[in-house]
Amino acid sequence: MSNTNAYVPFLSEIKEVIKHTELEYTFRMEYTGDVKPGQFFEISIPRYGEAPISVSGIGDHTIDFTIRRVGKVTNEIFENYVGDKLYIRGPYGNGFDISNYKGKEIVIIAGGTGLSPVRGVVEYFAENPRDAVSTTLIAGFKSPEDVLFKADFEKWENTIQVIRTVDRAPEGYTGHVGMVTKYIPDLPVQNPENTEFIVVGPPIMIKFAVAEVLKRGVKEENIWISHERKMCCGLGKCGHCKIGSTYICLDGPVFNYTEGKNLID
């Protein structure tokens, strides 16, 4: 269930836990309510604190959170398993508007865990390929061991173009190797005027990927980024995520590049 009071957490049952790597797991949580890809929730545990986590999947009365084991809050989450409950509150932020990308060429460029907030967009167009002129996903990871959503990639490849690449690979590896930027110049973009790019990942990756996209003649207003940095309360009250007059948690985390390019942290 969801809660009408945005300040108050509510209990959500863990329906499934999916292990991706030694550090990253997806927690499928009970939830009923409207939510968009790219929005986030605050997951809280009494005595430990809260962490903002992007929605990485939207199901039938469930939502997914893909969590990396990095701190005291996320470490504690990994001690909770199927049938247990966690406190969550949200959704917060604006998310990605699926209707904005329909009828267009879509290119989604994601780095590492940056694939999580756009996974819902990829899922939609992989399941409804005729809603777009074409859909291409370029997803980059540090190594083959760091790849997330392996089962999803096998499914997505049936209906959309997928380039899955790793920064480094062992000898004999047969997949793509190299940064995501390596594959942008050769993308089969037919009409830059009717192509929407979504770029999500570490800030340095976004910077260089967008630079390559702009070389293709794509306008800045056709580029979207997710600027998930220093979000804390989710409600624009604590000020941790404020850059200039912009609150990332309220005005974002998804921004059109015409605005997002000015959010220098």
Coordinates of C-alpha atoms in Angstrom, one line a residue:
M1 CA 0.0 0.0 0.0
S2 CA 1.0 3.7 -0.2
N3 CA 0.5 6.5 2.3
T4 CA -1.2 9.8 1.7
N5 CA 1.2 11.6 4.1
A6 CA 4.4 12.0 2.3
Y7 CA 6.3 12.4 5.5
V8 CA 5.3 9.2 7.1
P9 CA 6.9 5.9 6.2
F10 CA 4.8 2.7 5.8
L11 CA 5.7 -0.9 6.1
S12 CA 6.2 -2.9 2.9
E13 CA 6.8 -6.6 2.7
I14 CA 9.8 -8.1 0.8
K15 CA 8.2 -10.3 -1.8
E16 CA 11.4 -11.5 -3.6
V17 CA 15.2 -11.0 -3.4
I18 CA 17.2 -11.3 -6.6
K19 CA 21.0 -11.4 -6.4
H20 CA 22.9 -9.8 -9.3
T21 CA 26.4 -9.6 -8.0
E22 CA 28.2 -10.0 -4.7
L23 CA 27.2 -6.4 -3.9
E24 CA 24.0 -5.7 -5.7
Y25 CA 20.6 -7.2 -5.1
T26 CA 17.1 -6.3 -6.2
F27 CA 14.4 -6.2 -3.5
R28 CA 10.9 -6.7 -4.8
M29 CA 8.6 -4.9 -2.4
E30 CA 4.8 -4.8 -1.9
Y31 CA 3.4 -1.6 -3.2
T32 CA 0.1 -0.3 -4.8
G33 CA 0.0 3.1 -6.3
D34 CA 1.2 5.3 -9.2
V35 CA 4.9 5.4 -9.8
K36 CA 7.1 6.2 -12.7
P37 CA 10.6 4.9 -13.7
G38 CA 13.2 7.3 -12.4
Q39 CA 11.3 8.2 -9.2
F40 CA 12.8 7.2 -5.9
F41 CA 11.7 6.1 -2.4
E42 CA 13.3 6.6 1.0
I43 CA 13.9 3.2 2.6
S44 CA 14.3 3.4 6.4
I45 CA 15.2 1.1 9.2
P46 CA 14.7 2.0 12.8
R47 CA 18.0 2.8 14.6
Y48 CA 19.9 2.8 11.3
G49 CA 18.6 5.7 9.1
E50 CA 17.3 6.2 5.6
A51 CA 18.6 5.8 2.1
P52 CA 17.1 7.2 -1.2
I53 CA 16.8 4.3 -3.6
S54 CA 15.6 4.6 -7.2
V55 CA 12.7 2.4 -8.5
S56 CA 14.2 -0.2 -10.8
G57 CA 11.0 -2.0 -11.7
I58 CA 7.3 -1.6 -11.6
G59 CA 5.1 -4.7 -11.3
D60 CA 1.6 -5.8 -10.4
H61 CA 1.3 -4.4 -6.8
T62 CA 5.1 -4.5 -6.5
I63 CA 8.1 -2.2 -7.0
D64 CA 11.8 -3.1 -7.3
F65 CA 14.7 -1.5 -5.6
T66 CA 18.2 -2.5 -6.8
I67 CA 20.5 -1.8 -3.9
R68 CA 24.3 -1.8 -3.6
R69 CA 25.8 -2.8 -0.3
V70 CA 27.8 0.4 0.5
G71 CA 27.0 1.7 3.9
K72 CA 25.4 1.0 7.3
V73 CA 21.8 1.5 6.1
T74 CA 22.2 -0.7 2.9
N75 CA 24.2 -3.3 4.9
E76 CA 21.3 -3.7 7.3
I77 CA 18.8 -4.0 4.4
F78 CA 20.7 -7.1 3.2
E79 CA 20.0 -8.7 6.5
N80 CA 16.2 -8.6 5.7
Y81 CA 14.8 -11.2 3.4
V82 CA 11.6 -12.5 1.9
G83 CA 8.7 -12.1 4.2
D84 CA 10.3 -9.4 6.3
K85 CA 9.2 -5.8 6.1
L86 CA 10.9 -2.5 5.6
Y87 CA 9.7 1.0 6.1
I88 CA 9.5 3.0 2.9
R89 CA 8.1 6.4 1.9
G90 CA 7.6 7.9 -1.5
P91 CA 7.5 8.0 -4.5
Y92 CA 9.5 11.2 -4.8
G93 CA 10.8 13.2 -7.8
N94 CA 9.5 13.5 -11.3
G95 CA 10.6 10.3 -13.1
F96 CA 10.7 9.6 -16.8
D97 CA 7.5 10.3 -18.8
I98 CA 7.0 7.3 -21.1
S99 CA 4.6 9.3 -23.4
N100 CA 7.5 11.7 -24.2
Y101 CA 9.4 8.9 -26.0
K102 CA 6.6 7.3 -28.0
G103 CA 6.7 7.5 -31.7
K104 CA 10.4 8.4 -31.7
E105 CA 13.8 6.9 -32.0
I106 CA 15.0 6.2 -28.5
V107 CA 18.6 5.7 -27.3
I108 CA 19.2 4.9 -23.6
I109 CA 22.8 5.1 -22.4
A110 CA 23.4 3.7 -18.9
G111 CA 26.5 3.2 -16.8
G112 CA 26.6 0.6 -14.0
T113 CA 23.8 1.1 -11.5
G114 CA 22.5 3.9 -13.6
L115 CA 20.6 1.2 -15.5
S116 CA 18.3 0.8 -12.4
P117 CA 16.3 4.1 -12.8
V118 CA 15.8 3.6 -16.5
R119 CA 15.1 -0.1 -16.4
G120 CA 11.3 0.7 -16.4
V121 CA 11.7 2.7 -19.6
V122 CA 13.7 -0.1 -21.3
E123 CA 11.1 -2.7 -20.1
Y124 CA 8.2 -0.7 -21.5
F125 CA 9.7 -0.3 -25.0
A126 CA 11.1 -3.9 -25.0
E127 CA 7.5 -5.1 -24.3
N128 CA 5.9 -2.5 -26.7
P129 CA 8.5 -2.1 -29.5
R130 CA 5.9 -0.7 -31.9
D131 CA 5.4 2.3 -29.7
A132 CA 8.7 3.7 -30.8
V133 CA 10.4 4.0 -34.2
S134 CA 13.3 2.1 -32.7
T135 CA 14.8 1.6 -29.3
T136 CA 18.5 1.1 -28.5
L137 CA 20.2 0.5 -25.2
I138 CA 23.9 1.0 -24.5
A139 CA 24.7 -0.3 -21.1
G140 CA 28.2 -0.3 -19.6
F141 CA 29.7 -2.1 -16.6
K142 CA 33.1 -2.4 -15.1
S143 CA 33.5 -6.1 -15.8
P144 CA 31.4 -9.1 -16.7
E145 CA 31.0 -9.9 -13.0
D146 CA 29.4 -6.4 -12.5
V147 CA 26.6 -6.8 -15.0
L148 CA 23.1 -6.2 -13.6
F149 CA 19.8 -7.7 -14.8
K150 CA 21.4 -10.5 -16.9
A151 CA 18.1 -12.3 -17.4
D152 CA 16.5 -9.0 -18.6
F153 CA 19.2 -8.5 -21.2
E154 CA 18.5 -11.9 -22.7
K155 CA 14.8 -10.9 -23.0
W156 CA 15.4 -7.3 -24.2
E157 CA 17.7 -8.5 -27.0
N158 CA 14.6 -10.1 -28.7
T159 CA 12.8 -6.9 -29.4
I160 CA 15.3 -3.9 -29.1
Q161 CA 18.9 -3.3 -30.1
V162 CA 21.2 -3.9 -27.1
I163 CA 24.9 -3.1 -26.8
R164 CA 26.2 -4.4 -23.5
T165 CA 29.8 -3.4 -22.9
V166 CA 32.4 -3.8 -20.1
D167 CA 35.4 -1.6 -19.3
R168 CA 37.6 -4.6 -18.9
A169 CA 37.3 -8.3 -19.6
P170 CA 39.3 -11.5 -19.3
E171 CA 41.1 -13.0 -22.2
G172 CA 38.7 -14.9 -24.5
Y173 CA 35.7 -12.7 -23.6
T174 CA 33.5 -12.4 -26.7
G175 CA 31.2 -9.5 -25.8
H176 CA 31.6 -5.8 -26.3
V177 CA 34.6 -4.1 -24.5
G178 CA 35.1 -0.4 -24.0
M179 CA 33.3 2.7 -22.6
V180 CA 29.7 3.4 -23.6
T181 CA 31.1 6.5 -25.5
K182 CA 32.8 4.2 -27.9
Y183 CA 29.5 3.1 -29.4
I184 CA 27.7 6.4 -29.7
P185 CA 29.3 7.6 -33.0
D186 CA 28.1 4.5 -34.9
L187 CA 24.5 4.5 -33.7
P188 CA 22.0 4.1 -36.5
V189 CA 20.2 7.4 -35.9
Q190 CA 17.9 8.1 -38.9
N191 CA 16.5 11.4 -37.8
P192 CA 18.2 13.4 -35.0
E193 CA 15.2 15.7 -34.8
N194 CA 13.0 12.8 -33.8
T195 CA 15.4 11.0 -31.5
E196 CA 15.4 11.2 -27.7
F197 CA 18.5 10.3 -25.7
I198 CA 18.4 9.3 -22.0
V199 CA 21.8 9.3 -20.3
V200 CA 22.1 8.0 -16.7
G201 CA 25.2 7.1 -14.8
P202 CA 28.2 8.7 -12.9
P203 CA 28.5 12.4 -13.6
I204 CA 31.8 12.0 -15.6
M205 CA 30.2 9.4 -17.8
I206 CA 27.1 11.6 -18.4
K207 CA 29.5 14.5 -19.4
F208 CA 31.4 12.5 -22.0
A209 CA 28.4 10.6 -23.3
V210 CA 26.4 13.8 -23.8
A211 CA 29.3 15.3 -25.6
E212 CA 29.3 12.4 -28.1
V213 CA 25.5 12.6 -28.5
L214 CA 25.7 16.3 -29.4
K215 CA 28.2 15.5 -32.1
R216 CA 25.5 13.5 -33.8
G217 CA 23.5 16.7 -34.4
V218 CA 21.0 16.0 -31.6
K219 CA 19.5 19.1 -29.9
E220 CA 20.1 19.6 -26.2
E221 CA 16.3 19.5 -25.6
N222 CA 16.2 15.9 -26.9
I223 CA 18.6 14.7 -24.2
W224 CA 17.5 13.7 -20.7
I225 CA 19.7 13.0 -17.7
S226 CA 19.1 11.8 -14.1
H227 CA 21.0 13.9 -11.6
E228 CA 20.8 11.7 -8.4
R229 CA 23.2 13.4 -6.0
K230 CA 23.1 14.1 -2.3
M231 CA 19.3 13.5 -2.0
C232 CA 18.4 13.0 1.6
C233 CA 14.9 13.9 2.8
G234 CA 13.1 13.6 -0.5
L235 CA 10.9 16.6 0.3
G236 CA 13.0 19.6 -0.3
K237 CA 13.3 20.4 3.4
C238 CA 16.9 19.5 4.3
G239 CA 18.6 21.3 1.5
H240 CA 21.4 18.7 1.0
C241 CA 20.5 18.3 -2.7
K242 CA 20.0 22.0 -3.5
I243 CA 22.1 23.4 -6.4
G244 CA 21.4 27.1 -6.9
S245 CA 17.7 27.4 -6.7
T246 CA 17.1 23.8 -7.8
Y247 CA 16.1 21.0 -5.4
I248 CA 17.2 17.7 -7.1
C249 CA 14.7 15.7 -5.1
L250 CA 11.7 17.9 -6.1
D251 CA 12.6 19.4 -9.5
G252 CA 14.3 16.2 -10.6
P253 CA 16.0 13.8 -10.4
V254 CA 15.2 13.6 -14.1
F255 CA 16.1 16.8 -16.0
N256 CA 16.1 17.9 -19.6
Y257 CA 19.7 18.6 -20.5
T258 CA 18.9 22.2 -21.3
E259 CA 18.4 22.6 -17.5
G260 CA 20.5 19.7 -16.2
K261 CA 23.7 21.0 -17.8
N262 CA 23.7 24.0 -15.5
L263 CA 23.5 21.9 -12.3
I264 CA 27.2 21.9 -11.4
D265 CA 27.8 20.3 -8.1

